[in-house]
PDB file of C-alpha atoms in Angstrom:
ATOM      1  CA  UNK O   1     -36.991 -53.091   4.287  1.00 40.00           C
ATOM      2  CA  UNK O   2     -34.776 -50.224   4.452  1.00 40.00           C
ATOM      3  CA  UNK O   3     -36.150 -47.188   5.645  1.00 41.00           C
ATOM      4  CA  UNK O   4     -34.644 -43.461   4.375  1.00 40.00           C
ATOM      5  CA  UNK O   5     -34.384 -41.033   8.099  1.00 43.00           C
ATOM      6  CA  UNK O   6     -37.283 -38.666   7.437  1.00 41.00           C
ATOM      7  CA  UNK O   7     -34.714 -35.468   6.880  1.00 39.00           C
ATOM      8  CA  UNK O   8     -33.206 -37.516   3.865  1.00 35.00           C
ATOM      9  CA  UNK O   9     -36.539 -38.304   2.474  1.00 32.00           C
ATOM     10  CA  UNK O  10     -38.193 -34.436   2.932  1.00 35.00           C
ATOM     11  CA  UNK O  11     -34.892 -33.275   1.021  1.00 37.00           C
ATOM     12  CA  UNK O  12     -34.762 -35.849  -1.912  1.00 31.00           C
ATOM     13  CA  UNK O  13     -38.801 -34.753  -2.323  1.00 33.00           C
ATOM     14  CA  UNK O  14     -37.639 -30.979  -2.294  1.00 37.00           C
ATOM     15  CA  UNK O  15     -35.252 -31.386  -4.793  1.00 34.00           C
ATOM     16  CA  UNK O  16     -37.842 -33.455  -7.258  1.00 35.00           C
ATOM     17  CA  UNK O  17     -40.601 -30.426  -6.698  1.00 35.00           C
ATOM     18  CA  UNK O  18     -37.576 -27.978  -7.252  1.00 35.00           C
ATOM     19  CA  UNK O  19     -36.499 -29.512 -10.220  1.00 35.00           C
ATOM     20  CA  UNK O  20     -40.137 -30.317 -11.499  1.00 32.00           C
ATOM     21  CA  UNK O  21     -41.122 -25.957 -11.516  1.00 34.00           C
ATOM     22  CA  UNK O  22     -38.072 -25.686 -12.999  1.00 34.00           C
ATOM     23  CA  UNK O  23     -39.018 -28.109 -16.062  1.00 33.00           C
ATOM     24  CA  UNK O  24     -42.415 -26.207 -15.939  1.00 34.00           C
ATOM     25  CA  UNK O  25     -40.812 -23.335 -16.505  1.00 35.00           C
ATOM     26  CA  UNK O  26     -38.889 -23.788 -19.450  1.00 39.00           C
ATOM     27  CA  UNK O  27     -41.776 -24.690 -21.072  1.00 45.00           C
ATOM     28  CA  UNK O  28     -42.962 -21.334 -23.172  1.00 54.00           C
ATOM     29  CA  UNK O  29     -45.389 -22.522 -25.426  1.00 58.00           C
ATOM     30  CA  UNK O  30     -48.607 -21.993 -24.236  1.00 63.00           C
ATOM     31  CA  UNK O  31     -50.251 -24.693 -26.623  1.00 70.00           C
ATOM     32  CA  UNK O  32     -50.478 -28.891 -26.226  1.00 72.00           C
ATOM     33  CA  UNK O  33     -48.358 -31.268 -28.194  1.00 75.00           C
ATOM     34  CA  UNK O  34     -51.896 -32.107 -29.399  1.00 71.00           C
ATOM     35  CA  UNK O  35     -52.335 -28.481 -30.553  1.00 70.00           C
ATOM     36  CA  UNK O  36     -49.272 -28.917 -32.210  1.00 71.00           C
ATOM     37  CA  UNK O  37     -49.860 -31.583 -34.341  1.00 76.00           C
ATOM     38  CA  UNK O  38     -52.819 -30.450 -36.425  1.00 84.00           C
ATOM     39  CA  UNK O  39     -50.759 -26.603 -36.830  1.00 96.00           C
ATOM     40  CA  UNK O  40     -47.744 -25.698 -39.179  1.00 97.00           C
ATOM     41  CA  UNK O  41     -44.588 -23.679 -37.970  1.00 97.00           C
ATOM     42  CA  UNK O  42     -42.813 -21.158 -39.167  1.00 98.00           C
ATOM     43  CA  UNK O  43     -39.547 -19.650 -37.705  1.00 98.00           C
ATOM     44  CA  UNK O  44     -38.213 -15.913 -38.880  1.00 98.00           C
ATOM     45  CA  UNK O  45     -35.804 -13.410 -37.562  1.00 98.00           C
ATOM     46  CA  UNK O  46     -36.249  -9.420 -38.290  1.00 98.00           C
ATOM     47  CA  UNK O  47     -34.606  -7.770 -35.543  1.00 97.00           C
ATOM     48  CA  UNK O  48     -35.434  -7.446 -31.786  1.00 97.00           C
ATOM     49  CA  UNK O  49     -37.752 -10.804 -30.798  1.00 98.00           C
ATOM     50  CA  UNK O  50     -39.993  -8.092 -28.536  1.00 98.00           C
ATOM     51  CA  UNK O  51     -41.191  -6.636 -31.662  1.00 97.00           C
ATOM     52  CA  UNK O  52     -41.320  -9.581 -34.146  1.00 98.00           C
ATOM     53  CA  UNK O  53     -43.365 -11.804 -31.326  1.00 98.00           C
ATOM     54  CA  UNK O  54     -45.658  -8.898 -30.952  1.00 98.00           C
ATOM     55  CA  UNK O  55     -46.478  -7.758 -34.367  1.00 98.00           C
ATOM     56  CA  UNK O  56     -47.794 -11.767 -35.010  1.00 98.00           C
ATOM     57  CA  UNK O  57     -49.042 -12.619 -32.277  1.00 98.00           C
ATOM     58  CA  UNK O  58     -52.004 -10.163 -33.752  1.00 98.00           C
ATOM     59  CA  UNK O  59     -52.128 -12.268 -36.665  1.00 98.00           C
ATOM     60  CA  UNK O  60     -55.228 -14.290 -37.301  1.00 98.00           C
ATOM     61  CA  UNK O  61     -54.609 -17.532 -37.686  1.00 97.00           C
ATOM     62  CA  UNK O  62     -51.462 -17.495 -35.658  1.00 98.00           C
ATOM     63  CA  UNK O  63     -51.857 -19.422 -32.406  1.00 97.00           C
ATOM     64  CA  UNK O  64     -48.762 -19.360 -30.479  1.00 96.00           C
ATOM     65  CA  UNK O  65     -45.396 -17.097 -30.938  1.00 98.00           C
ATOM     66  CA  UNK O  66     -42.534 -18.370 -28.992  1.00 98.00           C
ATOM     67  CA  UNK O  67     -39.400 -15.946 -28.482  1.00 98.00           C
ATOM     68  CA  UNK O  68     -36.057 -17.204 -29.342  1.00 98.00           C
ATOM     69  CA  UNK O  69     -32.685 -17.722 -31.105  1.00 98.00           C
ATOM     70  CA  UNK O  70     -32.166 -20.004 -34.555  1.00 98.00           C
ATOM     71  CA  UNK O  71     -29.222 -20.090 -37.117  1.00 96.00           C
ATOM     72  CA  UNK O  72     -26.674 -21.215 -35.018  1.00 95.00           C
ATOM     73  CA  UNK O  73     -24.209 -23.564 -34.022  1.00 90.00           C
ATOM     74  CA  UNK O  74     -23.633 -24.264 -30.618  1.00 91.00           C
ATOM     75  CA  UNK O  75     -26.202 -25.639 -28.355  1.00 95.00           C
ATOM     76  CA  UNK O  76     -28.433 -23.444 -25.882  1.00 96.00           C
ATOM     77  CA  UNK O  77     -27.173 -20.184 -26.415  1.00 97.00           C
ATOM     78  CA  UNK O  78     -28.176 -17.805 -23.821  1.00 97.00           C
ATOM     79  CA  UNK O  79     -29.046 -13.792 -24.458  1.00 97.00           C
ATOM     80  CA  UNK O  80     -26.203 -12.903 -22.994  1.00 96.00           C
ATOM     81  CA  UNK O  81     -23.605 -14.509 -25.719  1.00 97.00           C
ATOM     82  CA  UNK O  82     -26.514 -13.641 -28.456  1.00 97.00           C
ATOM     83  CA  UNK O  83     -26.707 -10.211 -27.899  1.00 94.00           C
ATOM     84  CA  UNK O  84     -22.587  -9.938 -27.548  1.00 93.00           C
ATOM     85  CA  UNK O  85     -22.583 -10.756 -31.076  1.00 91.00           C
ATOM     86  CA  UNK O  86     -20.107 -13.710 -30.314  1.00 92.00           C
ATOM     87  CA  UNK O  87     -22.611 -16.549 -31.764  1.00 93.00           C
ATOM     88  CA  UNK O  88     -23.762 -16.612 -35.033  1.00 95.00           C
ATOM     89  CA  UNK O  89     -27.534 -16.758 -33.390  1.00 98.00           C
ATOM     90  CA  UNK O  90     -30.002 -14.673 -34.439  1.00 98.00           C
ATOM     91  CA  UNK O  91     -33.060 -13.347 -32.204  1.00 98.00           C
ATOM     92  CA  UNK O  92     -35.946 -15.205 -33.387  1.00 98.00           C
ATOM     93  CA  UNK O  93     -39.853 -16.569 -33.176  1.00 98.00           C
ATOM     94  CA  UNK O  94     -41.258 -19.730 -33.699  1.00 98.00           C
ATOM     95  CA  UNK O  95     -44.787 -19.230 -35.041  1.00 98.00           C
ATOM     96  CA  UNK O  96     -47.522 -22.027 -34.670  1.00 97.00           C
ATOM     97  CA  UNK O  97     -50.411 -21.308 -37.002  1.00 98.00           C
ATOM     98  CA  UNK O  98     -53.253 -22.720 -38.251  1.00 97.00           C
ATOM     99  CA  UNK O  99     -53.075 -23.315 -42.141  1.00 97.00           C
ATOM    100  CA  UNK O 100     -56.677 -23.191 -42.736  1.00 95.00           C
ATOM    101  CA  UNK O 101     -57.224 -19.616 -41.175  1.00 97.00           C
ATOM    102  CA  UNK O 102     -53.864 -17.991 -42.720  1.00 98.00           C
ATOM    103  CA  UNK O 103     -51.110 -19.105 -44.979  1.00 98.00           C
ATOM    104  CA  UNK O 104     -47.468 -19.212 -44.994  1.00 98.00           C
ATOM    105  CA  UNK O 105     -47.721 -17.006 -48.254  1.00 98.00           C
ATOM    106  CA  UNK O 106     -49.011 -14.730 -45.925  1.00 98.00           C
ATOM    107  CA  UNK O 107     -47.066 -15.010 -43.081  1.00 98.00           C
ATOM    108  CA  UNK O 108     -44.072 -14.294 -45.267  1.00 98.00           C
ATOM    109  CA  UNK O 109     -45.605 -11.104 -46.387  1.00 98.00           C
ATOM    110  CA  UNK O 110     -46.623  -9.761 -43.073  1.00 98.00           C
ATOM    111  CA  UNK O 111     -43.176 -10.956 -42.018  1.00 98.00           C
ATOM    112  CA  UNK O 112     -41.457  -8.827 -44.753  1.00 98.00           C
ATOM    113  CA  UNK O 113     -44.051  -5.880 -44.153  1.00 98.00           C
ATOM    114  CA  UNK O 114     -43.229  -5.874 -40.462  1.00 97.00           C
ATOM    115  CA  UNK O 115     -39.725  -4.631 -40.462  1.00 98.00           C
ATOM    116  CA  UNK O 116     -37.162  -3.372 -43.010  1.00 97.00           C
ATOM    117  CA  UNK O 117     -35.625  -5.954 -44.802  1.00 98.00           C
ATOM    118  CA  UNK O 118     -33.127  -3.691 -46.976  1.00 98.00           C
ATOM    119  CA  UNK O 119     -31.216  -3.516 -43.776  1.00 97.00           C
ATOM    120  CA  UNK O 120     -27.973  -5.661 -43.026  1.00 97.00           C
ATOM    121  CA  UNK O 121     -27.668  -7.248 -39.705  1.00 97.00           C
ATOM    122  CA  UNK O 122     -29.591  -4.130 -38.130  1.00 96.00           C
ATOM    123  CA  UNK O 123     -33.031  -2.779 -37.176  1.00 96.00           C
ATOM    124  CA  UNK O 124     -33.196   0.583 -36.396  1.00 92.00           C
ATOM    125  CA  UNK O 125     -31.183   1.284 -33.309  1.00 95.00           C
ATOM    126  CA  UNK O 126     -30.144  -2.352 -32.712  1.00 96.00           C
ATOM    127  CA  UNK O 127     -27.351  -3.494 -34.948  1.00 96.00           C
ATOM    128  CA  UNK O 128     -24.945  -6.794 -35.112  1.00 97.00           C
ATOM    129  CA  UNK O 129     -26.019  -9.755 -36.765  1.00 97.00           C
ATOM    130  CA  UNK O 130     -27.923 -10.976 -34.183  1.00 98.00           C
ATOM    131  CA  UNK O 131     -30.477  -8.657 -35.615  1.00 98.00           C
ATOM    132  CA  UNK O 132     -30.431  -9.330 -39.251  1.00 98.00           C
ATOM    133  CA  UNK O 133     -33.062 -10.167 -41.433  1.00 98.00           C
ATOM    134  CA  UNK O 134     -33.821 -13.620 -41.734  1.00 98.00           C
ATOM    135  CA  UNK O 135     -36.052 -16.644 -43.331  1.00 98.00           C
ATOM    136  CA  UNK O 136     -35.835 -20.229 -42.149  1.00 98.00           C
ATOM    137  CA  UNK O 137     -37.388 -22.696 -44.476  1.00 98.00           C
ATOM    138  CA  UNK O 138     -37.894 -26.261 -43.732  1.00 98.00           C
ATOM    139  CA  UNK O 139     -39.020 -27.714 -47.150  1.00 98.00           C
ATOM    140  CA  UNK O 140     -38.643 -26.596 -51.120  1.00 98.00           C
ATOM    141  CA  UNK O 141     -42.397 -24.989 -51.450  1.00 98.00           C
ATOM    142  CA  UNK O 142     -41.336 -22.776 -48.496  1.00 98.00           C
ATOM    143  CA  UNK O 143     -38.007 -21.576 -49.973  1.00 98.00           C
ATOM    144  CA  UNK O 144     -40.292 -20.996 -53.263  1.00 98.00           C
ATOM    145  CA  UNK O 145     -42.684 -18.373 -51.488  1.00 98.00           C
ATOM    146  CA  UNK O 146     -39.624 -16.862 -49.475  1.00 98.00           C
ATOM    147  CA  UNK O 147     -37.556 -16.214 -52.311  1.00 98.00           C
ATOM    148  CA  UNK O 148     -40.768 -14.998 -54.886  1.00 98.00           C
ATOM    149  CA  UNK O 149     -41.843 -12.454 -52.456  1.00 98.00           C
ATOM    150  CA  UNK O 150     -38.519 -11.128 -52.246  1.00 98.00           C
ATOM    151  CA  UNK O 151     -38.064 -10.900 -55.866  1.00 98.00           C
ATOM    152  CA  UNK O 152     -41.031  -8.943 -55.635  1.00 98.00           C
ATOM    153  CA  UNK O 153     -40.266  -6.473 -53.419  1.00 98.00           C
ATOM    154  CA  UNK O 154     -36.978  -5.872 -55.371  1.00 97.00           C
ATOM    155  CA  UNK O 155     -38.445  -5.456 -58.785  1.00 96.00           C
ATOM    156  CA  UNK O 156     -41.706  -3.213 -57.381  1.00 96.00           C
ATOM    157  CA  UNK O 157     -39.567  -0.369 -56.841  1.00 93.00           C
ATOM    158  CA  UNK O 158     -41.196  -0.182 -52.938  1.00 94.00           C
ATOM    159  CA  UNK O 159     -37.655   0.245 -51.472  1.00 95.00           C
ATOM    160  CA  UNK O 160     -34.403   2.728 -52.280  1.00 95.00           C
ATOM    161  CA  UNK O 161     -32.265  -0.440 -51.531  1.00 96.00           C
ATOM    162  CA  UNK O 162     -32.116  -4.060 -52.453  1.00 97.00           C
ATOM    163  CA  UNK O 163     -33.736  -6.393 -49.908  1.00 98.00           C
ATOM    164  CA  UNK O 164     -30.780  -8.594 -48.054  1.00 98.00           C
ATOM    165  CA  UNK O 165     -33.001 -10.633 -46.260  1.00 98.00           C
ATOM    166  CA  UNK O 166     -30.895 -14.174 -45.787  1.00 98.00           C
ATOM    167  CA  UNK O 167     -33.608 -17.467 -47.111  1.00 98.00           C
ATOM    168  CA  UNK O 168     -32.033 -20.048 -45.239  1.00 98.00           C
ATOM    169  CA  UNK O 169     -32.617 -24.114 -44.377  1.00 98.00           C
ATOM    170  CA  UNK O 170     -34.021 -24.681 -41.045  1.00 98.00           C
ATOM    171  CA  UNK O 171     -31.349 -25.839 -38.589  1.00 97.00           C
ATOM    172  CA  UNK O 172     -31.957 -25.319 -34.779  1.00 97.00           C
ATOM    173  CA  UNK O 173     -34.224 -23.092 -32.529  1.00 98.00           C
ATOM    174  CA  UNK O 174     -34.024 -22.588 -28.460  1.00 98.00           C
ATOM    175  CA  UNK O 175     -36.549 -20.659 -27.063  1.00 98.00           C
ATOM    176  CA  UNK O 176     -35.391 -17.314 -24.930  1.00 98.00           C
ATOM    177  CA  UNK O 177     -34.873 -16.555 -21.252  1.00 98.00           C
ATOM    178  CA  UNK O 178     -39.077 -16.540 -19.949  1.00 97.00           C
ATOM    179  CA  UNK O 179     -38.662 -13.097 -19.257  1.00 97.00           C
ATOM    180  CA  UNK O 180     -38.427 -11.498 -23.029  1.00 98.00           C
ATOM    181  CA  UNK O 181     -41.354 -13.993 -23.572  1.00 98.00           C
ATOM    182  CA  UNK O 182     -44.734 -11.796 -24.066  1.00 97.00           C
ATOM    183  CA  UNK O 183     -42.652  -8.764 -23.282  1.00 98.00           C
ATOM    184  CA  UNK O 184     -43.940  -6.352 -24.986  1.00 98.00           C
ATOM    185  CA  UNK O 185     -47.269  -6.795 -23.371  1.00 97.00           C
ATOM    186  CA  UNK O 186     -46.176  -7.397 -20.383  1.00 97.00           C
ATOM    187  CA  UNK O 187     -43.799  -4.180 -20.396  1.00 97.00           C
ATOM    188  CA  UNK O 188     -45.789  -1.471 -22.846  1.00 97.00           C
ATOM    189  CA  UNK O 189     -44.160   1.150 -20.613  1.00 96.00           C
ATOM    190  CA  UNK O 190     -40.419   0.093 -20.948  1.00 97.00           C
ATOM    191  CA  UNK O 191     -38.790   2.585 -22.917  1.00 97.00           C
ATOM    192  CA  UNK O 192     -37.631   0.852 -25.937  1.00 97.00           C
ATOM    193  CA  UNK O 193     -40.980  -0.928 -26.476  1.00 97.00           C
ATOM    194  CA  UNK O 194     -42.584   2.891 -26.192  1.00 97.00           C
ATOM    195  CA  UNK O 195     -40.494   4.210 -28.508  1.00 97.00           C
ATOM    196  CA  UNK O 196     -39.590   1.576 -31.095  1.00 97.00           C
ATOM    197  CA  UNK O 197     -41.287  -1.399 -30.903  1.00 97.00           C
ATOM    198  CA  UNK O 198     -44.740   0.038 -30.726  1.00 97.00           C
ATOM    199  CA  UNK O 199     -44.386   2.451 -33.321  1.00 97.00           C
ATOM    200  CA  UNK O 200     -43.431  -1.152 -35.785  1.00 96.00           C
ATOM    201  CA  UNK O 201     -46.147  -2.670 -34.441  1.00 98.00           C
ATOM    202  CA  UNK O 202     -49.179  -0.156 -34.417  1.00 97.00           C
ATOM    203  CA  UNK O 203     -47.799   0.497 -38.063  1.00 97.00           C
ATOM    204  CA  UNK O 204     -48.451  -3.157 -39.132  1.00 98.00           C
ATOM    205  CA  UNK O 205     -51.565  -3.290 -37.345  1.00 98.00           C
ATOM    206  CA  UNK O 206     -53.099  -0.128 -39.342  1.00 97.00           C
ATOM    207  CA  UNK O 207     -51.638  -1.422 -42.738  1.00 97.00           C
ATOM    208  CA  UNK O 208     -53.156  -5.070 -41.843  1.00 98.00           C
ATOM    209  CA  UNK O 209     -56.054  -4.537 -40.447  1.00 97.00           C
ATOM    210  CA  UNK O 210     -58.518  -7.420 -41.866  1.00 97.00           C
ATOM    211  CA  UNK O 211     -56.046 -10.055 -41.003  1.00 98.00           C
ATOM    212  CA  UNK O 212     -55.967  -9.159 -37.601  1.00 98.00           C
ATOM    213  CA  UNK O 213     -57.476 -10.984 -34.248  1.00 97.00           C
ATOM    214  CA  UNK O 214     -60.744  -9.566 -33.340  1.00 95.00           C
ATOM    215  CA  UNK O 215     -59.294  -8.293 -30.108  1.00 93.00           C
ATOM    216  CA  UNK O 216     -56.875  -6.087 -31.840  1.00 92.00           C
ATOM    217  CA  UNK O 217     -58.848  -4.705 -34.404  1.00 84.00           C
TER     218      UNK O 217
END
């Protein structure tokens, strides 16, 4: 039997640990496959991910928000072309929930509530389309509640302006760079999370109170 020299075999085992951390890492979710299966998903857009990630991941109900970019059409888009404007990506999250705890008739209300969805392709002081305003369904009876809470918010008078928020079939989503995942926890000192993200956020949080997790109530 042929027998590999010992430097050969230490670097063909460094390169299988190396590339093993580096599947490990790309893996953001913080749930199981088997987790997965008995929860329902939900992917919307609404401006800067920091902001949208943080406002549900206070949601009851809600057990996993994943960072990201959905809408469009060229595979594994990284921030760097998203945030150049030169995809047609938006900044995302992919929300795993459970349906007996909270609804997606909910989530699409808190997801409208969160942000200000009169705005095109900006929020606040970020502005391009990869910030717009967006809902992606992925069967009929989710269009149905995007597009009647919408309708509602148009004919209740609550905004100046109509609401532009694009209800669109679910295509693609890629999950973000690890570091904007859980970043506005992890960085509640950064200046734009100070001064715009947490203002969103604590705002939600006061007007939703009973449907929040215990720990942020």
């Amino acid at each position: 039997m042929l027998k590999l020299p010992s430097i050969l075999l230490i670097s063909i085992l460094m390169v299988c640990c190396a590339a093993k951390k580096d599947e490990q890492k790309t893996e953001k979710s913080s749930i199981t496959h088997e987790q997965r299966a008995r929860l329902d998903t939900a992917y919307f857009a609404s401006g800067c991910f920091w902001c949208t990630e943080a406002v549900f991941e206070r949601v009851k109900g809600v057990v996993d928000v994943v960072s990201g970019y959905a809408g469009g059409d060229r595979p594994n888009p990284t921030y760097q072309q998203v945030s150049a404007g030169i995809t047609n990506y938006a900044e995302a999250v992919r929300i795993a929930y459970d349906p007996e705890v909270v609804s997606y008739k909910q989530l699409i209300e808190f997801f409208y509530a969160s942000h200000d969805p009169t705005q095109l392709n900006r929020q606040g002081p970020d502005v391009g389309k990869q910030y717009r305003s967006e809902i992606y369904f992925q069967n009929d009876e989710e269009k149905k509640l995007a597009e009647a809470r919408k309708e509602y918010l148009d004919q209740s008078g609550k905004y100046d302006s109509k609401v532009v928020t694009l209800i669109t079939p679910y295509t693609n989503f890629y999950e973000a760079e690890d570091y904007h995942q859980n970043y506005y926890e992890l960085h509640p000192n950064q200046p734009y999370v100070y001064s715009v993200s947490r203002p969103k956020v604590e705002k939600f949080m006061k007007e939703y109170k009973e449907f929040l997790k215990e720990d942020y109530k």
